[in-house]
Structure formats: C-alpha cells, structure tokens
Amino acid sequence: MRRTQGWTKGSAVLAVVGAAMLLGARPVAAQSGSCESATTASRIGTQVALGALATGLEYQSMARGGAWRMADESAPMAIVADPSSHLHALGSYHLARTAVHATCADRASRVQAAWKSAGVALAIGTVKEVADGYYNGFSAVDLGVDAMGAGYAVAQAYLPVLEKITPSFSVAPRAFLNKRGPRGALVDYSNQTVWLSANVHDLLPSTAAKAWPSPVRLSVGRRAFGSTTPSKYVIGLDLDAARLPGNNPAWVHVKNFLHSVRLPGPALVMSGNGTKSFGLYW
C-alpha cells in the first residue's frame, strides 16, 4: 500500500456495511479433529472487508492501468522503511493472530493453528498485490513485508515468551483534525507510530516482577515520515488495556482490541534534533 489522495464515500459505506454483516457470522470448524484448529470465519471476513475498504480508498486516487505489471522496486530497503510498509506488516500480523485459533492449549495445536492462520494472511496479501498489478504494480517487497508480519505470529507459537511482546500502533489526535478528517488519518504517517510493546512484568524473574506493575508496558516505537524526513524513535511507558479489570463480554472485546494499541503515556523521543521528553505521547 502506498500513499492515497482521495476516496469515494459510497465505496467506504459498502465496505463498512459488509464488515458489519460478516461480524455476525459464526466460527466454522476447519477440521473434525478434537484438538487441532478452528477457523474463525467472522474474523477472516472482517479483516477481508477492512482490507478491501483500505484498498478501495487507495485505488480511488489512481488510474487503472491497461495492463498488469510489476512494481518498480529498484530500492527495496527504502520500500521496507516506508511507513506504509508498517501497515502491511501490522495488518498481516493481526490477521495471522486471529484467522485460525488452536482448540487446545498444547504447543502442537498452537503451532498448527499459527501456520494455517499465517497462510490465510498471506493468501489475502497475495490477492491484494495481484490487484495492485493494475495500479501501483505487483510488489514482491510488500508481499515480503506481509510475510514478516505473519511470520512473527508463527514465531510466537514456537516461542511463548514472544507473546509478551506485541506489535502495536498509535495515531495522534491531531491526525483527525486535518481537512480530510478520519479518512486522512489513514495515510497521515507523520502522526502514526508503530511499536513493540513488552509486558515487562511477565518477562522479569518472579522476585523482580513484584517491583513492576503488571498493567504497565515498556514500548519502543518508530514514527517514519517517509520521503527524506528523518524518522523519530520513541521509548515510553503505556497501559496494557488487556490487564484492566472487568469481564463483561463486550468489554473484553474492547480490551482485546486495545491490547494492540499503544495508549498515550510518558515517552522519550529521539531524532536528529536531539532527545525530548513528553508527559503524554501519542
């Protein structure tokens, strides 16, 4: 996905309605085995619909080419460093975390489910790139970034300690205040930060863990502006919403979603202009 300039409201409404309908679908068993994996059809459908929405917004500002083509990727590392690649990796990771889940807690079941889920994520990413062939061009680098995101989900199944380190995301409120509002925030990379958020309490030895509050995470992030503007690197504390009290099913869904969001908190921001501290960094 690359930068987009405009969108059509009708396309967005249709995609959102489709996502809402798919949310009501029930999970469908992938296999008859009692301890293997199950496909969560509603989550796959929702991810597909949201991906279609984002892609549709992107295509609204582009002219469809007359022939399918490969993208010009003479500088692959520059593409990987581009902020839009962050969204590719994050999207693939979260889809690979939710599409297929283990029906048992044993390691073999978790690993099997993770590989299947990653396969779903990469299949969706491949379809998206094939469609891109008529617009930006098919990007093998973007597909590789998708694989990195999905691969981290698989790595978490093999190494449970990685479950304590979550890729997360934040958007500064000012991104929603520009003339394009929420739709502009989607591509306002200068106000987006991607993070790795660690539940330090769970990573420390039991004696040291007592000194670290369980809900407090340590997050390391990068705000990449794209083009020639240097990136900013951030380290700070935030609250893991998944550790908040309350077990109402609706509230649990909200907490699970916010677990992948870096909530505002104190941070140090490092850039070419030095290091600055913020009491509340988004």
Tab-separated table of C-alpha atoms in Angstrom:
chain	number	residue	atom	x	y	z
A	1	MET	CA	0.000	0.000	0.000
A	2	ARG	CA	1.296	3.442	-0.884
A	3	ARG	CA	0.027	6.947	-0.292
A	4	THR	CA	-3.534	7.821	-1.313
A	5	GLN	CA	-5.110	11.202	-2.055
A	6	GLY	CA	-8.836	10.682	-2.123
A	7	TRP	CA	-11.764	8.320	-1.738
A	8	THR	CA	-15.402	7.742	-2.612
A	9	LYS	CA	-17.888	7.715	0.253
A	10	GLY	CA	-20.122	5.115	-1.374
A	11	SER	CA	-17.301	2.583	-1.594
A	12	ALA	CA	-16.416	3.091	2.070
A	13	VAL	CA	-20.028	2.712	3.219
A	14	LEU	CA	-20.462	-0.529	1.286
A	15	ALA	CA	-17.264	-1.964	2.728
A	16	VAL	CA	-18.187	-0.990	6.292
A	17	VAL	CA	-21.682	-2.490	5.929
A	18	GLY	CA	-20.145	-5.691	4.578
A	19	ALA	CA	-17.772	-5.850	7.536
A	20	ALA	CA	-20.661	-5.382	9.964
A	21	MET	CA	-22.599	-8.238	8.339
A	22	LEU	CA	-19.583	-10.534	8.445
A	23	LEU	CA	-19.080	-9.785	12.142
A	24	GLY	CA	-22.246	-11.715	12.853
A	25	ALA	CA	-21.012	-14.904	11.212
A	26	ARG	CA	-20.308	-17.883	13.428
A	27	PRO	CA	-16.926	-19.620	13.529
A	28	VAL	CA	-16.688	-22.640	11.241
A	29	ALA	CA	-14.666	-25.682	12.224
A	30	ALA	CA	-11.720	-26.193	9.907
A	31	GLN	CA	-11.222	-29.854	10.725
A	32	SER	CA	-13.058	-32.632	12.520
A	33	GLY	CA	-10.164	-33.330	14.878
A	34	SER	CA	-10.881	-32.633	18.538
A	35	CYS	CA	-7.559	-30.969	19.230
A	36	GLU	CA	-6.311	-29.230	16.112
A	37	SER	CA	-7.572	-25.841	14.899
A	38	ALA	CA	-10.718	-23.927	14.064
A	39	THR	CA	-11.229	-21.194	11.501
A	40	THR	CA	-12.858	-18.026	12.788
A	41	ALA	CA	-14.854	-17.094	9.695
A	42	SER	CA	-16.209	-13.861	11.169
A	43	ARG	CA	-12.725	-12.539	11.886
A	44	ILE	CA	-11.427	-13.502	8.464
A	45	GLY	CA	-14.442	-11.826	6.858
A	46	THR	CA	-13.962	-8.697	8.922
A	47	GLN	CA	-10.266	-8.493	8.071
A	48	VAL	CA	-11.013	-9.021	4.384
A	49	ALA	CA	-13.694	-6.317	4.455
A	50	LEU	CA	-11.464	-3.815	6.253
A	51	GLY	CA	-8.601	-4.622	3.900
A	52	ALA	CA	-10.938	-4.106	0.956
A	53	LEU	CA	-12.009	-0.766	2.431
A	54	ALA	CA	-8.426	0.462	2.815
A	55	THR	CA	-7.515	-0.797	-0.655
A	56	GLY	CA	-10.613	0.793	-2.168
A	57	LEU	CA	-9.710	4.141	-0.605
A	58	GLU	CA	-6.248	3.814	-2.085
A	59	TYR	CA	-7.474	2.965	-5.584
A	60	GLN	CA	-9.871	5.920	-5.698
A	61	SER	CA	-6.936	8.256	-6.319
A	62	MET	CA	-5.329	6.102	-9.005
A	63	ALA	CA	-5.912	5.443	-12.664
A	64	ARG	CA	-6.269	1.773	-13.522
A	65	GLY	CA	-3.592	0.691	-15.943
A	66	GLY	CA	-4.412	-1.013	-19.183
A	67	ALA	CA	-2.056	-3.913	-18.495
A	68	TRP	CA	-0.935	-5.797	-15.407
A	69	ARG	CA	2.648	-5.023	-14.387
A	70	MET	CA	5.302	-5.454	-11.712
A	71	ALA	CA	6.165	-2.511	-9.469
A	72	ASP	CA	9.451	-0.651	-9.857
A	73	GLU	CA	11.412	-1.820	-6.793
A	74	SER	CA	14.963	-0.799	-7.518
A	75	ALA	CA	15.425	0.269	-3.854
A	76	PRO	CA	13.748	-2.488	-1.809
A	77	MET	CA	15.104	-1.375	1.575
A	78	ALA	CA	13.647	2.099	1.069
A	79	ILE	CA	10.268	0.446	0.493
A	80	VAL	CA	10.602	-1.646	3.659
A	81	ALA	CA	11.427	1.513	5.632
A	82	ASP	CA	8.423	3.364	4.183
A	83	PRO	CA	5.649	3.929	6.763
A	84	SER	CA	3.080	2.234	4.540
A	85	SER	CA	5.081	-0.983	4.925
A	86	HIS	CA	4.468	-0.778	8.661
A	87	LEU	CA	0.762	-1.090	7.982
A	88	HIS	CA	1.366	-4.081	5.728
A	89	ALA	CA	3.262	-5.899	8.470
A	90	LEU	CA	0.815	-4.941	11.215
A	91	GLY	CA	-2.191	-5.996	9.179
A	92	SER	CA	-0.683	-9.361	8.280
A	93	TYR	CA	0.385	-9.974	11.874
A	94	HIS	CA	-3.036	-9.301	13.326
A	95	LEU	CA	-4.807	-11.342	10.670
A	96	ALA	CA	-2.386	-14.207	11.316
A	97	ARG	CA	-3.231	-13.932	15.011
A	98	THR	CA	-6.982	-14.156	14.540
A	99	ALA	CA	-7.916	-16.115	11.415
A	100	VAL	CA	-7.330	-19.599	12.847
A	101	HIS	CA	-7.080	-20.455	16.533
A	102	ALA	CA	-5.973	-23.520	18.458
A	103	THR	CA	-8.715	-25.611	20.055
A	104	CYS	CA	-6.314	-26.956	22.692
A	105	ALA	CA	-3.583	-25.350	24.744
A	106	ASP	CA	-0.829	-27.765	23.765
A	107	ARG	CA	2.110	-26.424	21.767
A	108	ALA	CA	1.500	-28.604	18.706
A	109	SER	CA	-2.054	-27.311	18.348
A	110	ARG	CA	-0.899	-23.686	18.694
A	111	VAL	CA	1.837	-24.131	16.091
A	112	GLN	CA	-0.505	-25.830	13.629
A	113	ALA	CA	-3.114	-23.087	14.017
A	114	ALA	CA	-0.447	-20.368	13.643
A	115	TRP	CA	0.792	-21.768	10.329
A	116	LYS	CA	-2.734	-22.039	8.953
A	117	SER	CA	-3.568	-18.524	10.097
A	118	ALA	CA	-0.392	-17.151	8.534
A	119	GLY	CA	-1.362	-18.909	5.313
A	120	VAL	CA	-4.716	-17.117	5.328
A	121	ALA	CA	-2.969	-13.780	5.900
A	122	LEU	CA	-0.532	-14.322	3.038
A	123	ALA	CA	-3.297	-15.504	0.714
A	124	ILE	CA	-5.196	-12.262	1.313
A	125	GLY	CA	-1.987	-10.262	0.865
A	126	THR	CA	-1.272	-12.045	-2.413
A	127	VAL	CA	-4.747	-11.281	-3.762
A	128	LYS	CA	-4.242	-7.639	-2.840
A	129	GLU	CA	-0.885	-7.494	-4.619
A	130	VAL	CA	-2.296	-9.168	-7.743
A	131	ALA	CA	-4.959	-6.438	-7.845
A	132	ASP	CA	-2.208	-3.854	-7.345
A	133	GLY	CA	-0.711	-5.036	-10.611
A	134	TYR	CA	-3.260	-2.869	-12.410
A	135	TYR	CA	-2.484	0.197	-10.241
A	136	ASN	CA	0.868	0.558	-8.441
A	137	GLY	CA	2.185	-2.706	-9.783
A	138	PHE	CA	2.637	-6.072	-8.072
A	139	SER	CA	5.095	-5.585	-5.194
A	140	ALA	CA	7.188	-8.568	-4.164
A	141	VAL	CA	8.677	-6.410	-1.400
A	142	ASP	CA	5.248	-5.632	0.065
A	143	LEU	CA	4.446	-9.337	-0.015
A	144	GLY	CA	7.723	-9.986	1.797
A	145	VAL	CA	6.743	-7.442	4.450
A	146	ASP	CA	3.408	-9.241	4.803
A	147	ALA	CA	5.349	-12.463	5.369
A	148	MET	CA	7.403	-10.775	8.094
A	149	GLY	CA	4.257	-9.750	9.959
A	150	ALA	CA	2.637	-13.173	9.622
A	151	GLY	CA	5.939	-14.829	10.480
A	152	TYR	CA	6.084	-13.061	13.831
A	153	ALA	CA	2.707	-14.558	14.700
A	154	VAL	CA	4.111	-18.012	13.893
A	155	ALA	CA	7.234	-17.287	15.951
A	156	GLN	CA	5.015	-16.502	18.943
A	157	ALA	CA	3.532	-20.001	18.712
A	158	TYR	CA	7.008	-21.556	18.823
A	159	LEU	CA	8.395	-19.178	21.490
A	160	PRO	CA	5.685	-18.294	24.040
A	161	VAL	CA	7.914	-15.573	25.517
A	162	LEU	CA	7.234	-13.534	22.348
A	163	GLU	CA	3.563	-13.447	23.353
A	164	LYS	CA	4.652	-10.841	25.874
A	165	ILE	CA	5.938	-8.531	23.103
A	166	THR	CA	3.072	-7.197	20.987
A	167	PRO	CA	3.298	-5.131	17.772
A	168	SER	CA	1.061	-2.144	18.449
A	169	PHE	CA	0.037	1.117	16.849
A	170	SER	CA	-0.923	4.672	17.777
A	171	VAL	CA	-2.251	7.746	15.982
A	172	ALA	CA	-2.000	11.255	17.417
A	173	PRO	CA	-5.394	13.017	17.754
A	174	ARG	CA	-4.215	15.866	15.525
A	175	ALA	CA	-4.264	13.423	12.584
A	176	PHE	CA	-8.079	13.551	12.739
A	177	LEU	CA	-8.217	17.337	12.773
A	178	ASN	CA	-7.000	17.996	9.246
A	179	LYS	CA	-9.374	18.843	6.440
A	180	ARG	CA	-9.842	15.190	5.457
A	181	GLY	CA	-10.737	14.074	8.992
A	182	PRO	CA	-10.607	10.336	9.849
A	183	ARG	CA	-10.006	9.308	6.238
A	184	GLY	CA	-6.907	11.480	6.197
A	185	ALA	CA	-5.598	9.847	9.371
A	186	LEU	CA	-5.283	6.583	7.448
A	187	VAL	CA	-2.364	7.952	5.460
A	188	ASP	CA	-1.126	10.691	7.791
A	189	TYR	CA	2.123	8.895	8.511
A	190	SER	CA	3.614	11.902	10.287
A	191	ASN	CA	1.163	11.279	13.146
A	192	GLN	CA	1.371	7.467	13.247
A	193	THR	CA	3.788	5.420	15.337
A	194	VAL	CA	4.381	1.664	15.227
A	195	TRP	CA	5.568	-0.045	18.406
A	196	LEU	CA	6.777	-3.214	20.040
A	197	SER	CA	5.093	-3.215	23.448
A	198	ALA	CA	6.523	-5.502	26.129
A	199	ASN	CA	4.725	-6.746	29.245
A	200	VAL	CA	7.818	-6.293	31.391
A	201	HIS	CA	6.183	-7.760	34.493
A	202	ASP	CA	5.817	-11.125	32.763
A	203	LEU	CA	9.377	-11.071	31.394
A	204	LEU	CA	11.108	-10.372	34.726
A	205	PRO	CA	12.123	-13.042	37.272
A	206	SER	CA	9.408	-13.536	39.896
A	207	THR	CA	11.336	-11.653	42.570
A	208	ALA	CA	11.938	-8.599	40.371
A	209	ALA	CA	8.458	-8.694	38.845
A	210	LYS	CA	6.956	-7.543	42.136
A	211	ALA	CA	8.513	-4.120	41.573
A	212	TRP	CA	6.902	-3.642	38.130
A	213	PRO	CA	3.125	-3.023	37.903
A	214	SER	CA	1.503	-5.719	35.774
A	215	PRO	CA	-0.571	-3.362	33.531
A	216	VAL	CA	2.400	-1.123	32.624
A	217	ARG	CA	4.207	-1.912	29.364
A	218	LEU	CA	7.516	-0.670	28.003
A	219	SER	CA	7.119	0.275	24.341
A	220	VAL	CA	9.702	1.066	21.686
A	221	GLY	CA	8.396	2.792	18.568
A	222	ARG	CA	9.264	4.405	15.251
A	223	ARG	CA	7.492	7.304	13.591
A	224	ALA	CA	8.546	7.240	9.950
A	225	PHE	CA	7.607	10.278	7.904
A	226	GLY	CA	8.635	8.883	4.544
A	227	SER	CA	10.430	10.802	1.797
A	228	THR	CA	13.634	12.450	3.066
A	229	THR	CA	12.398	13.431	6.547
A	230	PRO	CA	14.341	11.512	9.232
A	231	SER	CA	12.386	9.101	11.415
A	232	LYS	CA	11.808	9.579	15.117
A	233	TYR	CA	12.455	6.785	17.611
A	234	VAL	CA	10.460	6.633	20.804
A	235	ILE	CA	10.664	4.737	24.090
A	236	GLY	CA	7.988	5.061	26.711
A	237	LEU	CA	5.515	3.546	29.135
A	238	ASP	CA	1.896	2.787	28.418
A	239	LEU	CA	-1.024	0.861	29.879
A	240	ASP	CA	-1.934	-2.590	28.601
A	241	ALA	CA	-5.711	-2.410	28.268
A	242	ALA	CA	-5.953	-6.213	28.409
A	243	ARG	CA	-4.930	-6.024	32.081
A	244	LEU	CA	-7.785	-3.685	33.047
A	245	PRO	CA	-10.471	-5.135	35.358
A	246	GLY	CA	-13.886	-6.268	34.145
A	247	ASN	CA	-15.151	-9.421	32.426
A	248	ASN	CA	-18.246	-8.260	30.560
A	249	PRO	CA	-18.021	-9.904	27.080
A	250	ALA	CA	-18.338	-6.583	25.239
A	251	TRP	CA	-15.696	-5.010	27.471
A	252	VAL	CA	-13.394	-7.996	26.945
A	253	HIS	CA	-13.629	-7.451	23.164
A	254	VAL	CA	-12.721	-3.796	23.650
A	255	LYS	CA	-9.774	-4.716	25.867
A	256	ASN	CA	-8.518	-7.275	23.368
A	257	PHE	CA	-8.630	-4.663	20.608
A	258	LEU	CA	-6.894	-2.027	22.710
A	259	HIS	CA	-4.178	-4.526	23.637
A	260	SER	CA	-2.789	-3.830	20.148
A	261	VAL	CA	-2.997	-0.058	20.611
A	262	ARG	CA	-0.280	1.901	22.354
A	263	LEU	CA	-2.230	4.111	24.752
A	264	PRO	CA	-0.794	7.585	25.468
A	265	GLY	CA	1.855	7.774	28.170
A	266	PRO	CA	5.243	9.273	29.052
A	267	ALA	CA	7.979	8.888	26.453
A	268	LEU	CA	11.406	9.953	25.238
A	269	VAL	CA	11.582	10.920	21.564
A	270	MET	CA	14.928	10.706	19.788
A	271	SER	CA	15.573	12.361	16.446
A	272	GLY	CA	18.221	14.271	14.552
A	273	ASN	CA	17.310	17.312	16.648
A	274	GLY	CA	18.137	15.599	19.935
A	275	THR	CA	16.062	13.892	22.627
A	276	LYS	CA	12.844	15.323	24.043
A	277	SER	CA	10.618	14.087	26.851
A	278	PHE	CA	6.825	14.044	26.714
A	279	GLY	CA	4.490	13.529	29.639
A	280	LEU	CA	1.804	12.258	27.266
A	281	TYR	CA	2.897	10.925	23.893
A	282	TRP	CA	0.501	9.528	21.327
